[in-house]
Short mmCIF file of C-alpha atoms and ligand atoms in Angstrom, two decimals:
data_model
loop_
_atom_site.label_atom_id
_atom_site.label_comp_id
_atom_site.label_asym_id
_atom_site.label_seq_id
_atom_site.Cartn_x
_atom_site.Cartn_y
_atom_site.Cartn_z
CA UNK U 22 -9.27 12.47 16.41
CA UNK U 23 -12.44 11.77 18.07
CA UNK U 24 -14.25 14.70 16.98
CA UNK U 25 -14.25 12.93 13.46
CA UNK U 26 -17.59 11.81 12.34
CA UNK U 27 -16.86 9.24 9.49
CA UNK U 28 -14.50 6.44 9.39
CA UNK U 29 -11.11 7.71 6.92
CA UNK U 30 -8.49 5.87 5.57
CA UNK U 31 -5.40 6.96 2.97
CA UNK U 32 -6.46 8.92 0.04
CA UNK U 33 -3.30 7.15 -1.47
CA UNK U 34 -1.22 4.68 -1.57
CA UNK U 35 2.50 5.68 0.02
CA UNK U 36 5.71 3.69 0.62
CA UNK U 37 8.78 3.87 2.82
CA UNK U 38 12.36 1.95 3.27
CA UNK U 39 13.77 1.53 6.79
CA UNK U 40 15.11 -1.30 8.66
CA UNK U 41 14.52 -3.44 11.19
CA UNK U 42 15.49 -2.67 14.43
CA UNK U 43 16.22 -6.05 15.97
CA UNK U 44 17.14 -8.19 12.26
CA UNK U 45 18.76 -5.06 10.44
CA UNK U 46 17.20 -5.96 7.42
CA UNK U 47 15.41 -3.40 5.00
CA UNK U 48 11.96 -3.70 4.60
CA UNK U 49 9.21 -1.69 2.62
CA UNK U 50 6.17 -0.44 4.81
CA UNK U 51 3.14 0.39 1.99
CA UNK U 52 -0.02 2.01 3.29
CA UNK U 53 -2.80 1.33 1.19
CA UNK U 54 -6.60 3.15 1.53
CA UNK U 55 -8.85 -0.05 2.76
CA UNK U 56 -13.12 0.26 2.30
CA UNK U 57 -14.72 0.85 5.57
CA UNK U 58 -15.45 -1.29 8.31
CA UNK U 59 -11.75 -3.20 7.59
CA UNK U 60 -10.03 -2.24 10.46
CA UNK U 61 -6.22 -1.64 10.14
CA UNK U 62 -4.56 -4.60 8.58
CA UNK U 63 -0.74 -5.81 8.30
CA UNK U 64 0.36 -7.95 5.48
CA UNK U 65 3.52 -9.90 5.03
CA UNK U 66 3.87 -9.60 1.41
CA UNK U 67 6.87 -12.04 1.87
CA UNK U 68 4.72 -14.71 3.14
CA UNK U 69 3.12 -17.22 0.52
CA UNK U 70 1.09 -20.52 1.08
CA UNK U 71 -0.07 -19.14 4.27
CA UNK U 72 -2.62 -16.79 5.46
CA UNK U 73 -0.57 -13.52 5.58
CA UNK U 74 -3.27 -11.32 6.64
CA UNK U 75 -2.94 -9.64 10.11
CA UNK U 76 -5.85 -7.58 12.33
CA UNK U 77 -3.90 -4.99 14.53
CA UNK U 78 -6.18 -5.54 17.64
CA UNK U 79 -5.61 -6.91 21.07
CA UNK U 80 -7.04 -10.15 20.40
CA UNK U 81 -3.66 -11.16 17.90
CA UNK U 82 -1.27 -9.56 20.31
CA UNK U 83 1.44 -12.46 20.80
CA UNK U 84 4.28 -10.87 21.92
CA UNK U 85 4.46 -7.88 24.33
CA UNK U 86 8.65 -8.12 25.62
CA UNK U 87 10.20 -5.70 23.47
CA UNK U 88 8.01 -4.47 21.37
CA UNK U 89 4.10 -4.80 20.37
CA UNK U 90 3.84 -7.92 17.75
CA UNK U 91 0.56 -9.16 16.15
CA UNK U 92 0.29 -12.92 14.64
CA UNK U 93 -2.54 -15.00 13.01
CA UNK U 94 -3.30 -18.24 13.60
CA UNK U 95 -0.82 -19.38 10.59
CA UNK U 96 2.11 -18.18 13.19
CA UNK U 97 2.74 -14.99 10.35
CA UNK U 98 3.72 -12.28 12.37
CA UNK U 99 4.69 -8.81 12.53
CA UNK U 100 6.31 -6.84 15.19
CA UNK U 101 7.80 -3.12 16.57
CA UNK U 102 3.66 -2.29 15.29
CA UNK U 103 3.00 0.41 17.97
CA UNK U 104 4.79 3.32 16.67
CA UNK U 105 2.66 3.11 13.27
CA UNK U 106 -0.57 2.24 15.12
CA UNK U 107 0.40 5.70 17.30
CA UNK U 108 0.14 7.50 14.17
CA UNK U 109 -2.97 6.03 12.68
CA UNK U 110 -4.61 6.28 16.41
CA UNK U 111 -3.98 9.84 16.21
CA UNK U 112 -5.11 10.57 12.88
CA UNK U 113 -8.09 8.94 13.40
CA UNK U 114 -7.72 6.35 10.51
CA UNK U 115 -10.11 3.85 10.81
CA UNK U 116 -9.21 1.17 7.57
CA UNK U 117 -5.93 0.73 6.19
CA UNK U 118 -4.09 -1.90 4.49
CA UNK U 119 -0.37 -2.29 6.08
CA UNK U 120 1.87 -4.21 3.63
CA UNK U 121 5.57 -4.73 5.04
CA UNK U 122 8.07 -7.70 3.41
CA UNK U 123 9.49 -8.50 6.24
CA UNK U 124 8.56 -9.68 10.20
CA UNK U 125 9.39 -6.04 11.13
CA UNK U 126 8.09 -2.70 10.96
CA UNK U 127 10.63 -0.54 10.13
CA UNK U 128 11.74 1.87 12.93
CA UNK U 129 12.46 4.71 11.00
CA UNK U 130 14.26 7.34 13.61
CA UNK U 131 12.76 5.46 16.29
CA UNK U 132 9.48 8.11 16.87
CA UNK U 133 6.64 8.32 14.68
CA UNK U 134 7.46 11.24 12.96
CA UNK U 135 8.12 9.70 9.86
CA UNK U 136 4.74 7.92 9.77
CA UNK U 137 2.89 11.06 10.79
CA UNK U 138 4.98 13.35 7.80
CA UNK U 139 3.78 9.95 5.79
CA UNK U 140 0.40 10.58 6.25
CA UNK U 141 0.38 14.17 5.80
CA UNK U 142 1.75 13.48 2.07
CA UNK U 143 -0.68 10.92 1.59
CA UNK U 144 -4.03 12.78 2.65
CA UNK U 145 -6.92 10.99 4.35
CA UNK U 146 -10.44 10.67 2.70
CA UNK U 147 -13.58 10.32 4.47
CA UNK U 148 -15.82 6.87 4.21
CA UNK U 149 -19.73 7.39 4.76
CA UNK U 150 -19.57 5.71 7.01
CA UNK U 151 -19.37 6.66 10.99
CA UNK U 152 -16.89 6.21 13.26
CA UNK U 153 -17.35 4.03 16.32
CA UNK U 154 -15.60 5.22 19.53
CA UNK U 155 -14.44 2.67 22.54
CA UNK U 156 -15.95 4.67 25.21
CA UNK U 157 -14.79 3.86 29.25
CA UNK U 158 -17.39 3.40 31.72
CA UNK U 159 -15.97 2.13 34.82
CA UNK U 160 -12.72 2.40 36.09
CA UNK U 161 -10.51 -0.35 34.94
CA UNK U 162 -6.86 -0.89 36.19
CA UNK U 163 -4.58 -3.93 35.50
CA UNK U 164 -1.80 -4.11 37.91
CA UNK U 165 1.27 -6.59 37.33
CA UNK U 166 1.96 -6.82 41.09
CA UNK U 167 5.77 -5.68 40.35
CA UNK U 168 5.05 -1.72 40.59
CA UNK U 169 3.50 -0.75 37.03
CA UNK U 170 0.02 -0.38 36.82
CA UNK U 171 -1.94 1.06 33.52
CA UNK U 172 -5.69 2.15 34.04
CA UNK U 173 -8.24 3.66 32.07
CA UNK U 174 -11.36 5.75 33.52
CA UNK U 175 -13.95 7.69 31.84
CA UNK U 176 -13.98 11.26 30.26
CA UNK U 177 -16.64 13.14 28.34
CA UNK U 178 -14.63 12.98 25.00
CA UNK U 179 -11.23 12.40 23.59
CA UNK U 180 -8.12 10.30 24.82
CA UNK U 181 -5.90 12.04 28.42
CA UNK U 182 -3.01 10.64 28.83
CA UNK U 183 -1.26 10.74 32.18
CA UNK U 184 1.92 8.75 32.13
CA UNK U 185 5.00 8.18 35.40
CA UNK U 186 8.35 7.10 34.62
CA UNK U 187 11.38 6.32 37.05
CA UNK U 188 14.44 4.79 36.15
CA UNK U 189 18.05 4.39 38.11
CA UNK U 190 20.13 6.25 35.35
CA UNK U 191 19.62 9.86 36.84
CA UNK U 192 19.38 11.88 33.39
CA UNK U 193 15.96 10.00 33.20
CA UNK U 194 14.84 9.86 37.02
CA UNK U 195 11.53 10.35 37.75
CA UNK U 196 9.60 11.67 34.40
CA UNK U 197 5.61 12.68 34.56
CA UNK U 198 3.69 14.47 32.29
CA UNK U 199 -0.03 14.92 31.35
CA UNK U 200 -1.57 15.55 28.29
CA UNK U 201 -4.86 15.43 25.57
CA UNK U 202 -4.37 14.13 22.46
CA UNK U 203 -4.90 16.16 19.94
CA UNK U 204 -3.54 16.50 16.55
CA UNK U 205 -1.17 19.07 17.28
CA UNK U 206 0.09 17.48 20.91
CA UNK U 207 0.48 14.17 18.89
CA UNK U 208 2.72 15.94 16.14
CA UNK U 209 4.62 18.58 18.63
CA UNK U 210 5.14 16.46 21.69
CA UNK U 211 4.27 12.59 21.25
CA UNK U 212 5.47 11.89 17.40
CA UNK U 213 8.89 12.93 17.73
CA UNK U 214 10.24 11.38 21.06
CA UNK U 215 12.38 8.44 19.78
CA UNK U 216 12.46 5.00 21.82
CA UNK U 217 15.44 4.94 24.08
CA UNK U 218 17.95 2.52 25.47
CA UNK U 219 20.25 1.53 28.50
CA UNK U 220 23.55 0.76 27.06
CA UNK U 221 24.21 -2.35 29.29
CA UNK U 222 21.00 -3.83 28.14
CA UNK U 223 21.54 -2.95 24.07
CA UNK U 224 25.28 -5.03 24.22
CA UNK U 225 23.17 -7.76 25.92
CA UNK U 226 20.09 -7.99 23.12
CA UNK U 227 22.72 -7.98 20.81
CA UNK U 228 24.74 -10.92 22.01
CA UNK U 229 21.54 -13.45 21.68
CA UNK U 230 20.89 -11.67 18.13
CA UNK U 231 18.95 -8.48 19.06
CA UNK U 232 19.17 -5.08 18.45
CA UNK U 233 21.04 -5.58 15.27
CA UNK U 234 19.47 -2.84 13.69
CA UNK U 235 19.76 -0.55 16.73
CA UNK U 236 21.99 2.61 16.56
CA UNK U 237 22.08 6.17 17.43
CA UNK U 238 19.70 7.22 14.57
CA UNK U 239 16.98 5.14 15.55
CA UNK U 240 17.32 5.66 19.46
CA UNK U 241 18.05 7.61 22.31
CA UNK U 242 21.06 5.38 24.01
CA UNK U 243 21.80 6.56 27.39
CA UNK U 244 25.13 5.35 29.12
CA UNK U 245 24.44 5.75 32.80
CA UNK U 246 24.32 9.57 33.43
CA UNK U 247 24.57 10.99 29.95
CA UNK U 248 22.98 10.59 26.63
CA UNK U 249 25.58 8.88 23.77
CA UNK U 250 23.54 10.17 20.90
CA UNK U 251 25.67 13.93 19.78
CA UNK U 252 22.79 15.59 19.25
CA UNK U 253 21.25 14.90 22.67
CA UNK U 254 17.43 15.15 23.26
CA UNK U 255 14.90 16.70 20.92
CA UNK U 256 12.81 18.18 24.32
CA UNK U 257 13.65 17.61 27.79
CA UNK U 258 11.12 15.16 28.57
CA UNK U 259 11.47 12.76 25.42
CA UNK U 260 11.64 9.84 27.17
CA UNK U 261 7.94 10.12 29.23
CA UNK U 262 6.75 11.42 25.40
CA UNK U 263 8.04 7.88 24.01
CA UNK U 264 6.03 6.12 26.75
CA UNK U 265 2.88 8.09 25.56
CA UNK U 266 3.69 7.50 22.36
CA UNK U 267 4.08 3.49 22.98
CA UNK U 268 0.32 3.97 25.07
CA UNK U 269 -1.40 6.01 22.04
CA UNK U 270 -0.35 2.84 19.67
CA UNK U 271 -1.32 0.06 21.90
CA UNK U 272 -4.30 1.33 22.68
CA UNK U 273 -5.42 1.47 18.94
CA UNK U 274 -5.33 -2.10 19.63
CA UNK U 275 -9.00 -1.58 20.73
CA UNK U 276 -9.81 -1.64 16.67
CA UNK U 277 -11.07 2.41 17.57
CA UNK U 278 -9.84 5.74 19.15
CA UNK U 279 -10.52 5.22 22.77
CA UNK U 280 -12.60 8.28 25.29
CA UNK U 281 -11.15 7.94 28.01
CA UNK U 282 -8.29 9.00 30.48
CA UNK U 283 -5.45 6.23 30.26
CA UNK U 284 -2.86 6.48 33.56
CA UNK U 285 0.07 4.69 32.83
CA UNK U 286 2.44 4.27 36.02
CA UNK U 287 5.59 2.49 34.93
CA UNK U 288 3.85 0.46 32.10
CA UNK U 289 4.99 -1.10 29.12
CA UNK U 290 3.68 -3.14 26.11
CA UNK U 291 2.19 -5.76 28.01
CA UNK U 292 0.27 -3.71 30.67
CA UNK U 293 -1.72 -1.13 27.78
CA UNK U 294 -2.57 -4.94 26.13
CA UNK U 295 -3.60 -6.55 29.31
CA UNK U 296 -5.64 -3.52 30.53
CA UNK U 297 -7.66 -3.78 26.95
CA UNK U 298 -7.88 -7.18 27.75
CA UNK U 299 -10.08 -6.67 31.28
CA UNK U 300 -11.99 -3.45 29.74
CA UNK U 301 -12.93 -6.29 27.08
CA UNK U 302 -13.73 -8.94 29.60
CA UNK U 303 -16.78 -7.22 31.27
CA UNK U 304 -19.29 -5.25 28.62
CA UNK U 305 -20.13 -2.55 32.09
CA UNK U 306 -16.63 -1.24 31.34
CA UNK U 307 -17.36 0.13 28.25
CA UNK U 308 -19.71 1.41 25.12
CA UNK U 309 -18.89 1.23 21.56
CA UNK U 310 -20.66 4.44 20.22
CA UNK U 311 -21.16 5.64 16.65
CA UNK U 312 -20.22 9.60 16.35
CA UNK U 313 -23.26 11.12 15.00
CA UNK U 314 -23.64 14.06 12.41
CA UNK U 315 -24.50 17.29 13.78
CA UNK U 316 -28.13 17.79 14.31
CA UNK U 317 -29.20 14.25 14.38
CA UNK U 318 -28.16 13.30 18.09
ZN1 ZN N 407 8.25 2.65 21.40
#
């Protein structure tokens, strides 16, 4: 979180099977501690004769429809990142070494509550090295011109997230909510609201080869005016929750926790990356800042 004073990554190395949500195919997801000053990094351990190295930042954002998917210059890609990069944003790990055999993350249940339980087992250790903090000067909005709009404005310390939903299907409506991340709203609120689904639009991603992987253990599925999945929602307002969840990952696309208050009105993938785009674009919007031991500020 961004009280932390020195960079962390894993104290050691953990794997996981799941599979991906759009091929179906299983795939192994292996965090491994990285020195500091890496950054987070994916790796396609499937990929030879090519550059299969990966920095999760904005800049190697290619693909922003369904999901969030980073890719080099050698075309290697990875995608469905921003549930992992939810969980690292909130633990405040600053290096790690992502290694996945496969184009996919795997989705897991859909949430990041798998990732977070991950990185409980695996324990973080402290680098000496600090932490630097994007820090939001000005008030930056991006706005697609369609009705979404995601904006970021400052605050003393830490990340608020504000976040408005509206959809036709009326068990979802209109969905707000408001809230500080903190360890324990990250594990209780944001980590376990899984990524949901109209059922019209699931039967059409499948017919052009999508969504293969998709079913009711990896997603809320919502059929109009009621929710498919037996066991129904794990808190009333899971679906805003996701949205924050989907915002806490992108944003970790800034290569450091962000201070700031993010507003996300309707906003997907693309907005969070093109609103780090513009607070990138103009150095007044923001300040990198190193976190400083006590008693030497
Ligand atoms: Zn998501």
């Amino acid at each position: 979180m961004t009280d932390t004073i020195y960079q962390k990554t894993f104290k050691e190395t953990l794997s996981a099977v799941g599979i991906g949500v759009h091929s179906g195919a299983k795939a192994t997801i292996t965090f491994r501690p990285a020195p500091a000053n890496t950054g987070i990094i994916f790796k396609r351990t499937d990929v030879t004769g090519k550059n299969n190295e990966i920095p999760a930042t904005y800049q190697y954002v290619v693909d922003t429809r369904m999901c969030s998917c980073f890719g080099n210059s050698d075309g290697v890609t990875v995608s469905t990142a921003e549930h992992v990069m939810a969980a690292l944003h909130a633990y405040g790990i600053s290096n790690a070494y992502i290694e996945v055999n496969g184009p996919e993350i795997p989705i897991m249940d859909g949430s990041a509550k798998d990732f977070a339980f991950l990185f409980d087992c695996a324990g973080l250790s402290e680098q000496r090295t600090p932490q630097k903090f994007l820090k939001i000067k000005r008030n930056v909005k991006f706005d697609d011109g369609k009705g979404a709009t995601a904006s970021l404005s400052p605050a003393d310390s830490g990340l608020e997230l504000s976040f408005d939903i509206e959809f036709p299907a009326k068990i979802i409506g209109h969905q707000a909510c408001n809230l500080k991340l903190t360890p324990q709203t990250f594990k209780e609120q944001i980590a376990i609201a899984r990524t949901f689904g109209m059922k019209e639009d699931i039967e059409r991603l499948r017919q052009i080869g999508l969504a293969r992987g998709g079913s009711l253990d990896n997603a809320i599925l919502v059929d109009k005016d009621k929710i498919v999945n037996p066991e129904g929602l794990r808190e009333p307002k899971e679906f805003v929750f996701h949205k924050v969840l989907d915002a806490v990952g992108d944003l970790y696309q800034a290569g450091m926790p962000v201070i700031g208050r993010f507003y996300g009105n309707k906003s997907g993938h693309f907005h969070t990356n093109a609103l780090l785009k513009q607070v990138f674009s103009d150095k007044r919007n923001y300040e990198i800042i190193e976190a400083k031991p006590a008693g030497k500020n």
